Every structure is written in C-alpha cells, then in structure tokens.
Amino acid sequence: MELILRNARAVGAEHELTDIGITSGRIAAIAPGLDSDGEAIDLGGRLVSSGFVETHIHLDKSCILDRVKSDKGDVEEAIAETARAKASFTAADVHARAARTLEKSILQGTTHMRTHLEVDPGIGLRGLEGVLPLIQQYAWAIDLQICVFPQEGLLNNLGTEELMVEALKRGCRAVGGVPYVDVDPRGQIDRVFELARDYDVDIDFHLDLGPTTEGMQIDYVCRRTEEFQYGGRVTVGHVTRATSLSPSACDAMAKRMADAGVALTVLPATDLFLMGREHKHDHNITRGVVPAHKLLHHGVNCSLSTNNILNPFTPYGDCSQMRMANLYANVCQVAKPAEMRECFNMVTRRPAEMMRLADYGLAVGKSADLVVLDSASPEMAVAELTPVLYAFKRGRKTVSRQPAMLHHPR
C-alpha cells in the first residue's frame, strides 16, 4: 500500500482504532495493524471521515464586498447590488475570486462541490468562462460541478434561457431556478424541469425564500418531480417560508417531499442574515432556518451548505462546512447525540447522496477522498467546531496543518 493512516477513528466505527490503507487513489483496506512499505501517518486516535460535500455555494459572486453596499440587508438589495456589480465582471475577475473561494473550501476539507452560477443578458457567459476552467485546474483537490440558474428571472428576462442552454451544452451538470423573482413562478419551474429532462441533468432550485407561507411553491415542485419521474434528482434550497408553518403543516410538507424524492439544502448563514428584516421589528426577529434534522425523520434527505461568501447576500464566511454544522446546531437547538451526528452527516454522506456521488464513502474500494479531524467522534467535531488537520483527494495529501499547542512556562 502506498499510504497508511494509522490509529484512526473511522466515522461509523470510531469506538476502536484502526488503520486505513490506500493504493492507487482508493481505499484498499480498513483494519488494525496493516503492513506497508509506503508512507504512514500516525493519527493518534483522531477522526477520519469522507471529505465534506458542499451542495450550494456561489463562486462567481463571492468576495465582492468592496464593490457593493449592504445597508438594508434584505434580499431585494442583495439582488440589486449584485446585479450592479456583475455589470463590470470579467471572466478573469470571476476566475480569480472563485479560485480564492475554492481554495478556502479545499483548506476546510471540502472534496466535492456544486457551485451555482448565474447567467443573464447583463453578464452573459462571463461567469461561466471564469469558473469552468477551475474544474480541471483544481481536480487534484476537489470535484467541482456547476449548476446554471437565472438569478434575475427566466421568463421575465429575455435572452436568459438561451444562455442557460449554452451553459448546459458546455458541461454544466445541474440546472436551477429562482421562481420567486419571476413574473410566473410556476412557468419558470416548468421550464427548468423541461431543460433538466432535455439535457439529463439534476435540478437545484432556490425556493420559497421569505418570511411567511404566502405563495409557497414546494408542493408544485413535488408534483412536477413526480410527473417528470425525477425523484432523487431534485433539491430545493432555503425554503425559509416553511418556518412559519404549523408543526402539523410542516410534517405534511416533509412527507410530501419524501414521497416525491425532493431533497432540502439549508443555508444557515444566509438565511439568518436575510430573514427578519421586512417588518422592521426590533425584537423577536424571525430566524428562518428550517429544522432539517426534524425533516430527516420523515425521510427527507437534507444537507447544510455555505451559499454566499463575502457578498451582499452573506457578508462573511470562511467556507467551513464544520462551521455551518455548528451554526445550524446552535440555531436549531440541537443537543441529542443522534441529532448532532446528523448535523455531521448533513455535510458529508447526505449531500453526497443528494449529488448522487457513487464513488463516495469510507469503505474499501471507494475513492480515498478523506479528511482528518482533531476529534474522536462526529458529535464532538460539530460541538467543538473541530479543525481539519489533513485532507486527501484520491489518496494524495492536499491539506495539512499542525494542531495548536500550549507552551507552558517552565
């Protein structure tokens, strides 16, 4: 074997120490006391997991705080300010900022990513031209997939559909939508499903972002998922309107989503920042973070993701999936060990299932896309916001950092 990770606590069997052997970029063996003439790294009982999976991030419009304002902090301002900034984007500019954000994600242990990328007549395909080369340039560290979508509307923004089609022809592997910014939300949903069918790609909607239950489209998305026989290939992000549903109505929504095969991505940082501004309340502010761990009980697959980094939608972020899991746990008052473990699952195996990553997992024969965390269990990794010490992509070390040390006085 070319590499052995010794004295590891493998997620799912972390109660005992084991070795993980890697050959030709794949996990060759998981057992104690493996023999090898290759490199060995003694992990000293630290946790090993499959790499983090980011299902919803916007590389193309990250790191633009120096070009925009965020006075109101609401969705309308964020869209308008980003649209204004996009007018001056170049492919080279997008490439540089996206690469910066992508490298932050790699340093935080992310090995798979779906980035959402917007096209419209204002920016054309400059965003795509900036991000597309990153797929090959960073293949040594991360698998990057692009989901093309119309941030400023589809049916009400002539010329956008043609750009989306061109992006799909150039290799985007998912198509998305933002029905709540269109003059005909259901018409946009219909067209996105048609594009997905025509190009055989998955669907990932920005959906039902708002403070009340008014105008929710989740049931319609579930209906179209069934009609297009697309169960297991549709994800919806945000759905903050669901936080205003009664418990029984929320349970009914979860059952509907599970039956249709529609997954949910919760975006804690963005939803916390954007929600609760519309009524000018100075107390008892709406938080708008869907309790995904409760939807899991109904069979809905869920992930936690970063969404925006340093822009008007979210003016902060370090691309840490562990931070998203920890933030979510705090906001949704997660304390039970099983639910804390699900917070970890929602940044690892659950988003991998959402993206249909067949070669993902901590098992013999799978690609050695791994992270080492300075912790002994997934629950404590979330609770303590544990740092990533190593990351590996197809068995090659891509990230390393030393644990912090105290220097006691003599």
Tab-separated table of C-alpha atoms in Angstrom:
chain	number	residue	atom	x	y	z
A	1	MET	CA	0.000	0.000	0.000
A	2	GLU	CA	1.203	3.486	-0.831
A	3	LEU	CA	-0.162	5.232	2.266
A	4	ILE	CA	-1.474	4.104	5.632
A	5	LEU	CA	-3.362	6.302	8.080
A	6	ARG	CA	-2.579	4.611	11.385
A	7	ASN	CA	-4.539	4.675	14.633
A	8	ALA	CA	-7.567	6.304	13.045
A	9	ARG	CA	-11.115	6.514	14.307
A	10	ALA	CA	-13.178	5.877	11.178
A	11	VAL	CA	-16.610	7.503	11.157
A	12	GLY	CA	-19.159	4.809	11.873
A	13	ALA	CA	-16.686	2.696	13.855
A	14	GLU	CA	-14.888	5.335	15.907
A	15	HIS	CA	-15.113	3.329	19.152
A	16	GLU	CA	-11.906	1.480	18.193
A	17	LEU	CA	-8.674	2.370	16.462
A	18	THR	CA	-7.898	1.068	13.003
A	19	ASP	CA	-5.592	1.640	10.040
A	20	ILE	CA	-6.735	2.840	6.622
A	21	GLY	CA	-4.642	1.664	3.690
A	22	ILE	CA	-4.646	3.497	0.366
A	23	THR	CA	-3.445	2.258	-3.026
A	24	SER	CA	-3.828	3.875	-6.453
A	25	GLY	CA	-6.049	6.584	-5.007
A	26	ARG	CA	-8.505	4.161	-3.438
A	27	ILE	CA	-9.160	2.732	-0.007
A	28	ALA	CA	-7.513	-0.697	-0.144
A	29	ALA	CA	-8.060	-1.871	3.425
A	30	ILE	CA	-9.526	-0.819	6.762
A	31	ALA	CA	-8.130	-2.929	9.567
A	32	PRO	CA	-5.746	-2.640	12.516
A	33	GLY	CA	-2.078	-3.451	12.071
A	34	LEU	CA	-1.765	-3.083	8.303
A	35	ASP	CA	1.668	-3.751	6.812
A	36	SER	CA	3.178	-1.448	4.206
A	37	ASP	CA	6.491	-0.166	2.925
A	38	GLY	CA	4.867	3.134	1.905
A	39	GLU	CA	4.264	6.313	3.849
A	40	ALA	CA	2.479	6.042	7.180
A	41	ILE	CA	0.872	8.853	9.162
A	42	ASP	CA	0.048	8.175	12.813
A	43	LEU	CA	-3.197	9.995	13.586
A	44	GLY	CA	-3.104	9.269	17.296
A	45	GLY	CA	-6.779	8.345	17.568
A	46	ARG	CA	-8.164	11.221	15.538
A	47	LEU	CA	-11.357	11.052	13.478
A	48	VAL	CA	-11.276	10.177	9.768
A	49	SER	CA	-14.254	10.904	7.544
A	50	SER	CA	-15.022	11.059	3.884
A	51	GLY	CA	-14.478	14.616	2.664
A	52	PHE	CA	-17.018	17.386	3.127
A	53	VAL	CA	-19.570	17.940	0.364
A	54	GLU	CA	-20.747	21.461	-0.494
A	55	THR	CA	-24.022	21.398	-2.447
A	56	HIS	CA	-24.826	25.112	-2.596
A	57	ILE	CA	-22.228	27.870	-2.965
A	58	HIS	CA	-21.830	30.809	-5.362
A	59	LEU	CA	-18.221	31.008	-6.503
A	60	ASP	CA	-18.913	33.522	-9.267
A	61	LYS	CA	-20.189	36.296	-6.988
A	62	SER	CA	-18.036	35.651	-3.927
A	63	CYS	CA	-15.634	38.210	-2.454
A	64	ILE	CA	-17.259	41.409	-3.782
A	65	LEU	CA	-17.858	43.294	-0.532
A	66	ASP	CA	-15.556	46.080	-1.708
A	67	ARG	CA	-17.882	46.744	-4.668
A	68	VAL	CA	-21.326	46.720	-3.048
A	69	LYS	CA	-23.284	48.107	-0.133
A	70	SER	CA	-25.421	46.245	2.353
A	71	ASP	CA	-27.420	48.936	4.120
A	72	LYS	CA	-30.815	47.224	4.264
A	73	GLY	CA	-29.512	43.665	4.317
A	74	ASP	CA	-32.569	42.252	2.567
A	75	VAL	CA	-32.986	40.032	-0.489
A	76	GLU	CA	-34.037	42.827	-2.814
A	77	GLU	CA	-30.983	44.921	-2.016
A	78	ALA	CA	-28.683	41.917	-2.358
A	79	ILE	CA	-30.029	41.064	-5.820
A	80	ALA	CA	-29.875	44.699	-6.972
A	81	GLU	CA	-26.367	45.306	-5.642
A	82	THR	CA	-25.047	42.082	-7.128
A	83	ALA	CA	-26.661	42.888	-10.470
A	84	ARG	CA	-24.939	46.269	-10.450
A	85	ALA	CA	-21.588	44.702	-9.599
A	86	LYS	CA	-21.969	41.995	-12.238
A	87	ALA	CA	-22.007	44.594	-14.987
A	88	SER	CA	-18.264	45.074	-14.501
A	89	PHE	CA	-17.361	41.390	-14.034
A	90	THR	CA	-14.839	39.942	-16.449
A	91	ALA	CA	-14.029	36.270	-16.897
A	92	ALA	CA	-10.586	36.884	-15.389
A	93	ASP	CA	-12.074	38.692	-12.394
A	94	VAL	CA	-14.582	35.899	-11.765
A	95	HIS	CA	-11.843	33.307	-12.141
A	96	ALA	CA	-9.578	34.993	-9.572
A	97	ARG	CA	-12.294	35.443	-6.947
A	98	ALA	CA	-13.762	31.980	-7.498
A	99	ALA	CA	-10.317	30.387	-7.206
A	100	ARG	CA	-9.731	32.230	-3.938
A	101	THR	CA	-13.001	30.914	-2.525
A	102	LEU	CA	-12.426	27.423	-3.884
A	103	GLU	CA	-9.027	27.256	-2.195
A	104	LYS	CA	-10.614	28.283	1.102
A	105	SER	CA	-13.073	25.405	0.714
A	106	ILE	CA	-10.276	22.941	-0.023
A	107	LEU	CA	-8.398	24.109	3.071
A	108	GLN	CA	-11.547	23.391	5.095
A	109	GLY	CA	-11.687	19.779	3.889
A	110	THR	CA	-14.256	20.044	1.090
A	111	THR	CA	-13.625	17.413	-1.592
A	112	HIS	CA	-16.845	17.739	-3.632
A	113	MET	CA	-18.775	20.881	-4.564
A	114	ARG	CA	-21.754	22.087	-6.560
A	115	THR	CA	-21.451	25.774	-7.334
A	116	HIS	CA	-24.474	27.711	-8.515
A	117	LEU	CA	-23.651	30.084	-11.373
A	118	GLU	CA	-25.920	32.753	-12.768
A	119	VAL	CA	-26.342	33.835	-16.373
A	120	ASP	CA	-28.408	36.673	-17.793
A	121	PRO	CA	-28.138	39.184	-20.662
A	122	GLY	CA	-26.167	41.551	-18.404
A	123	ILE	CA	-23.289	39.242	-17.555
A	124	GLY	CA	-23.706	36.837	-20.464
A	125	LEU	CA	-21.414	33.826	-20.070
A	126	ARG	CA	-18.531	35.670	-18.410
A	127	GLY	CA	-19.231	33.960	-15.107
A	128	LEU	CA	-19.185	30.554	-16.753
A	129	GLU	CA	-15.976	31.376	-18.619
A	130	GLY	CA	-14.364	32.318	-15.311
A	131	VAL	CA	-15.496	29.275	-13.335
A	132	LEU	CA	-15.448	26.483	-15.932
A	133	PRO	CA	-11.601	26.224	-16.121
A	134	LEU	CA	-11.488	25.638	-12.354
A	135	ILE	CA	-12.956	22.157	-12.826
A	136	GLN	CA	-9.722	20.947	-14.403
A	137	GLN	CA	-7.340	23.302	-12.604
A	138	TYR	CA	-8.415	22.082	-9.173
A	139	ALA	CA	-9.268	18.470	-9.998
A	140	TRP	CA	-6.230	17.492	-7.887
A	141	ALA	CA	-8.108	18.579	-4.775
A	142	ILE	CA	-11.853	18.770	-5.445
A	143	ASP	CA	-14.591	17.566	-7.782
A	144	LEU	CA	-16.447	20.675	-8.954
A	145	GLN	CA	-19.894	20.656	-10.563
A	146	ILE	CA	-21.711	23.709	-11.966
A	147	CYS	CA	-25.455	24.378	-11.629
A	148	VAL	CA	-26.549	27.134	-14.010
A	149	PHE	CA	-29.518	29.272	-12.939
A	150	PRO	CA	-31.324	32.601	-13.639
A	151	GLN	CA	-30.881	34.794	-10.535
A	152	GLU	CA	-32.789	37.729	-12.062
A	153	GLY	CA	-35.596	35.740	-13.636
A	154	LEU	CA	-36.128	33.488	-16.642
A	155	LEU	CA	-39.476	34.146	-18.315
A	156	ASN	CA	-39.301	37.871	-17.438
A	157	ASN	CA	-35.689	38.258	-18.639
A	158	LEU	CA	-35.487	37.666	-22.378
A	159	GLY	CA	-32.264	36.083	-23.552
A	160	THR	CA	-31.575	34.255	-20.286
A	161	GLU	CA	-32.861	30.874	-21.425
A	162	GLU	CA	-30.565	30.835	-24.447
A	163	LEU	CA	-27.604	31.478	-22.147
A	164	MET	CA	-28.685	28.670	-19.821
A	165	VAL	CA	-28.924	26.280	-22.758
A	166	GLU	CA	-25.448	27.247	-23.927
A	167	ALA	CA	-24.084	26.699	-20.408
A	168	LEU	CA	-25.681	23.252	-20.296
A	169	LYS	CA	-24.143	22.421	-23.656
A	170	ARG	CA	-20.733	23.456	-22.281
A	171	GLY	CA	-20.902	20.963	-19.428
A	172	CYS	CA	-22.986	22.289	-16.526
A	173	ARG	CA	-24.322	19.214	-14.746
A	174	ALA	CA	-27.310	20.755	-12.982
A	175	VAL	CA	-29.911	23.422	-13.696
A	176	GLY	CA	-31.593	25.658	-11.160
A	177	GLY	CA	-34.202	28.334	-10.800
A	178	VAL	CA	-35.397	31.186	-8.603
A	179	PRO	CA	-39.169	31.123	-9.070
A	180	TYR	CA	-39.834	33.897	-6.549
A	181	VAL	CA	-38.164	36.531	-8.750
A	182	ASP	CA	-40.134	35.606	-11.882
A	183	VAL	CA	-43.429	37.049	-13.087
A	184	ASP	CA	-44.653	33.460	-13.497
A	185	PRO	CA	-43.067	31.309	-10.769
A	186	ARG	CA	-44.730	28.092	-11.882
A	187	GLY	CA	-43.901	28.803	-15.501
A	188	GLN	CA	-40.226	29.049	-14.518
A	189	ILE	CA	-40.441	25.788	-12.575
A	190	ASP	CA	-41.974	24.069	-15.618
A	191	ARG	CA	-39.234	25.327	-17.918
A	192	VAL	CA	-36.446	24.277	-15.548
A	193	PHE	CA	-37.854	20.733	-15.434
A	194	GLU	CA	-38.019	20.680	-19.230
A	195	LEU	CA	-34.390	21.811	-19.516
A	196	ALA	CA	-33.317	19.191	-16.985
A	197	ARG	CA	-35.084	16.469	-18.954
A	198	ASP	CA	-33.707	17.666	-22.296
A	199	TYR	CA	-30.094	17.693	-21.058
A	200	ASP	CA	-30.375	14.864	-18.499
A	201	VAL	CA	-29.108	16.945	-15.578
A	202	ASP	CA	-30.177	17.281	-11.958
A	203	ILE	CA	-32.280	20.175	-10.609
A	204	ASP	CA	-31.444	22.508	-7.727
A	205	PHE	CA	-33.907	25.344	-7.007
A	206	HIS	CA	-33.634	28.420	-4.828
A	207	LEU	CA	-37.152	28.158	-3.433
A	208	ASP	CA	-39.626	29.804	-1.069
A	209	LEU	CA	-37.254	32.385	0.396
A	210	GLY	CA	-39.405	34.693	2.522
A	211	PRO	CA	-40.918	35.299	5.960
A	212	THR	CA	-44.452	33.936	5.538
A	213	THR	CA	-46.195	30.940	3.974
A	214	GLU	CA	-47.653	33.098	1.206
A	215	GLY	CA	-47.005	31.837	-2.312
A	216	MET	CA	-45.098	28.689	-1.363
A	217	GLN	CA	-44.192	26.545	-4.381
A	218	ILE	CA	-42.780	23.444	-2.698
A	219	ASP	CA	-45.891	21.384	-3.336
A	220	TYR	CA	-45.813	22.324	-7.023
A	221	VAL	CA	-42.137	21.312	-7.265
A	222	CYS	CA	-43.029	17.960	-5.691
A	223	ARG	CA	-45.861	17.500	-8.175
A	224	ARG	CA	-43.626	18.241	-11.160
A	225	THR	CA	-40.923	15.954	-9.733
A	226	GLU	CA	-43.404	13.099	-9.794
A	227	GLU	CA	-44.729	13.978	-13.235
A	228	PHE	CA	-41.221	14.100	-14.720
A	229	GLN	CA	-40.197	10.982	-12.761
A	230	TYR	CA	-37.300	12.946	-11.309
A	231	GLY	CA	-37.370	11.669	-7.734
A	232	GLY	CA	-33.903	11.682	-6.188
A	233	ARG	CA	-32.661	14.287	-8.674
A	234	VAL	CA	-34.335	17.441	-7.309
A	235	THR	CA	-33.060	19.656	-4.488
A	236	VAL	CA	-34.559	22.847	-3.085
A	237	GLY	CA	-32.564	25.402	-1.093
A	238	HIS	CA	-33.648	27.931	1.559
A	239	VAL	CA	-37.430	27.236	1.929
A	240	THR	CA	-37.453	29.718	4.819
A	241	ARG	CA	-41.217	30.192	4.409
A	242	ALA	CA	-41.633	26.719	5.914
A	243	THR	CA	-40.514	28.054	9.301
A	244	SER	CA	-43.876	29.857	9.504
A	245	LEU	CA	-45.843	26.633	9.021
A	246	SER	CA	-47.610	24.990	11.952
A	247	PRO	CA	-45.950	21.775	13.177
A	248	SER	CA	-48.606	19.635	11.508
A	249	ALA	CA	-48.306	21.519	8.213
A	250	CYS	CA	-44.522	21.220	8.330
A	251	ASP	CA	-44.836	17.481	8.906
A	252	ALA	CA	-47.193	17.246	5.926
A	253	MET	CA	-44.703	19.166	3.763
A	254	ALA	CA	-41.902	16.826	4.832
A	255	LYS	CA	-43.942	13.755	3.978
A	256	ARG	CA	-44.805	15.237	0.594
A	257	MET	CA	-41.133	15.927	-0.144
A	258	ALA	CA	-40.063	12.460	0.973
A	259	ASP	CA	-42.723	10.764	-1.138
A	260	ALA	CA	-41.725	12.785	-4.218
A	261	GLY	CA	-37.975	12.374	-3.671
A	262	VAL	CA	-37.217	16.092	-3.232
A	263	ALA	CA	-34.199	16.942	-1.037
A	264	LEU	CA	-33.570	20.090	1.007
A	265	THR	CA	-30.462	22.231	1.466
A	266	VAL	CA	-30.494	24.562	4.462
A	267	LEU	CA	-28.218	27.615	4.261
A	268	PRO	CA	-27.883	28.783	7.879
A	269	ALA	CA	-25.616	31.802	7.456
A	270	THR	CA	-27.535	33.398	4.588
A	271	ASP	CA	-30.976	32.624	5.963
A	272	LEU	CA	-30.057	34.114	9.330
A	273	PHE	CA	-28.670	37.244	7.686
A	274	LEU	CA	-31.537	37.908	5.251
A	275	MET	CA	-34.613	36.929	7.238
A	276	GLY	CA	-36.479	39.051	9.768
A	277	ARG	CA	-35.921	42.457	8.139
A	278	GLU	CA	-39.180	43.018	6.312
A	279	HIS	CA	-41.344	44.064	9.306
A	280	LYS	CA	-38.770	46.384	10.886
A	281	HIS	CA	-39.083	44.546	14.163
A	282	ASP	CA	-36.597	45.459	16.844
A	283	HIS	CA	-37.268	42.304	18.862
A	284	ASN	CA	-38.436	38.691	18.429
A	285	ILE	CA	-36.827	38.527	14.995
A	286	THR	CA	-37.689	35.741	12.567
A	287	ARG	CA	-34.674	33.489	12.030
A	288	GLY	CA	-35.898	31.479	9.049
A	289	VAL	CA	-33.700	28.361	9.398
A	290	VAL	CA	-35.647	25.206	8.569
A	291	PRO	CA	-35.168	22.446	11.206
A	292	ALA	CA	-33.730	19.955	8.754
A	293	HIS	CA	-32.975	17.361	11.431
A	294	LYS	CA	-36.719	17.054	12.020
A	295	LEU	CA	-37.428	16.595	8.320
A	296	LEU	CA	-34.954	13.702	8.284
A	297	HIS	CA	-37.353	11.743	10.485
A	298	HIS	CA	-39.909	11.870	7.661
A	299	GLY	CA	-37.403	10.557	5.112
A	300	VAL	CA	-36.340	13.859	3.519
A	301	ASN	CA	-32.654	13.931	2.583
A	302	CYS	CA	-31.077	17.194	3.783
A	303	SER	CA	-27.754	18.992	3.556
A	304	LEU	CA	-26.213	22.072	5.170
A	305	SER	CA	-24.279	24.446	2.932
A	306	THR	CA	-22.428	27.742	2.814
A	307	ASN	CA	-24.246	29.578	-0.012
A	308	ASN	CA	-22.600	33.017	-0.256
A	309	ILE	CA	-19.172	34.246	0.819
A	310	LEU	CA	-18.370	37.941	1.369
A	311	ASN	CA	-21.150	39.476	-0.717
A	312	PRO	CA	-24.472	41.288	-0.061
A	313	PHE	CA	-26.336	38.009	0.484
A	314	THR	CA	-23.896	36.976	3.241
A	315	PRO	CA	-21.125	39.439	4.140
A	316	TYR	CA	-18.936	36.875	5.917
A	317	GLY	CA	-17.781	33.269	5.690
A	318	ASP	CA	-14.689	31.086	5.675
A	319	CYS	CA	-16.049	28.157	3.596
A	320	SER	CA	-16.035	25.812	6.599
A	321	GLN	CA	-18.687	23.119	6.417
A	322	MET	CA	-17.974	22.323	10.057
A	323	ARG	CA	-18.896	25.918	10.893
A	324	MET	CA	-22.210	25.508	9.063
A	325	ALA	CA	-22.942	22.323	11.005
A	326	ASN	CA	-22.082	24.010	14.291
A	327	LEU	CA	-24.059	27.173	13.442
A	328	TYR	CA	-27.079	25.100	12.456
A	329	ALA	CA	-26.876	23.075	15.666
A	330	ASN	CA	-26.846	26.281	17.721
A	331	VAL	CA	-29.731	27.953	15.898
A	332	CYS	CA	-31.926	24.840	15.822
A	333	GLN	CA	-31.078	23.930	19.421
A	334	VAL	CA	-29.646	20.531	18.597
A	335	ALA	CA	-28.339	18.679	21.669
A	336	LYS	CA	-29.172	14.972	21.366
A	337	PRO	CA	-26.137	12.940	20.269
A	338	ALA	CA	-28.018	11.282	17.407
A	339	GLU	CA	-29.136	14.656	16.049
A	340	MET	CA	-25.653	16.132	16.480
A	341	ARG	CA	-24.340	13.237	14.408
A	342	GLU	CA	-26.920	14.055	11.758
A	343	CYS	CA	-25.506	17.582	11.604
A	344	PHE	CA	-22.204	15.947	10.648
A	345	ASN	CA	-23.975	13.649	8.184
A	346	MET	CA	-25.580	16.694	6.537
A	347	VAL	CA	-22.156	17.952	5.436
A	348	THR	CA	-20.812	14.524	4.432
A	349	ARG	CA	-22.771	11.470	3.356
A	350	ARG	CA	-26.197	13.099	2.952
A	351	PRO	CA	-25.088	15.761	0.435
A	352	ALA	CA	-23.053	13.044	-1.312
A	353	GLU	CA	-26.290	11.113	-1.752
A	354	MET	CA	-28.010	14.311	-2.880
A	355	MET	CA	-25.397	14.778	-5.624
A	356	ARG	CA	-25.514	11.051	-6.460
A	357	LEU	CA	-21.790	10.540	-5.832
A	358	ALA	CA	-21.453	6.793	-6.367
A	359	ASP	CA	-17.721	6.700	-5.532
A	360	TYR	CA	-18.083	8.459	-2.168
A	361	GLY	CA	-17.699	6.800	1.207
A	362	LEU	CA	-15.352	5.460	3.842
A	363	ALA	CA	-15.269	1.891	2.561
A	364	VAL	CA	-12.882	-0.431	0.791
A	365	GLY	CA	-12.870	0.225	-2.938
A	366	LYS	CA	-14.089	3.825	-2.685
A	367	SER	CA	-12.040	6.827	-3.757
A	368	ALA	CA	-9.736	7.962	-0.941
A	369	ASP	CA	-11.285	11.418	-0.550
A	370	LEU	CA	-10.778	11.869	3.178
A	371	VAL	CA	-10.460	14.401	5.978
A	372	VAL	CA	-8.806	14.012	9.370
A	373	LEU	CA	-10.366	15.989	12.209
A	374	ASP	CA	-8.844	16.766	15.594
A	375	SER	CA	-11.654	14.949	17.379
A	376	ALA	CA	-12.720	11.489	18.496
A	377	SER	CA	-16.321	11.498	17.202
A	378	PRO	CA	-18.597	13.277	14.702
A	379	GLU	CA	-20.725	14.635	17.535
A	380	MET	CA	-17.799	16.288	19.273
A	381	ALA	CA	-16.393	17.523	15.968
A	382	VAL	CA	-19.611	19.502	15.465
A	383	ALA	CA	-19.890	20.603	19.082
A	384	GLU	CA	-16.300	21.852	19.282
A	385	LEU	CA	-16.013	23.170	15.715
A	386	THR	CA	-13.010	20.908	15.250
A	387	PRO	CA	-10.293	21.927	12.763
A	388	VAL	CA	-9.284	19.844	9.751
A	389	LEU	CA	-5.725	18.521	10.163
A	390	TYR	CA	-5.405	16.676	6.838
A	391	ALA	CA	-7.334	16.326	3.607
A	392	PHE	CA	-6.725	13.785	0.859
A	393	LYS	CA	-8.057	13.652	-2.699
A	394	ARG	CA	-7.799	10.267	-4.383
A	395	GLY	CA	-5.190	9.345	-1.795
A	396	ARG	CA	-2.999	12.387	-2.374
A	397	LYS	CA	-2.439	14.744	0.555
A	398	THR	CA	-3.922	18.147	-0.332
A	399	VAL	CA	-4.086	19.875	3.061
A	400	SER	CA	-2.131	19.615	6.285
A	401	ARG	CA	-1.956	21.741	9.408
A	402	GLN	CA	-0.481	21.196	12.830
A	403	PRO	CA	-2.678	21.024	15.929
A	404	ALA	CA	-2.367	24.087	18.154
A	405	MET	CA	-0.061	23.648	21.132
A	406	LEU	CA	0.169	25.301	24.527
A	407	HIS	CA	3.619	26.449	25.612
A	408	HIS	CA	3.562	26.173	29.397
A	409	PRO	CA	6.038	28.200	31.415
A	410	ARG	CA	8.817	26.175	32.988
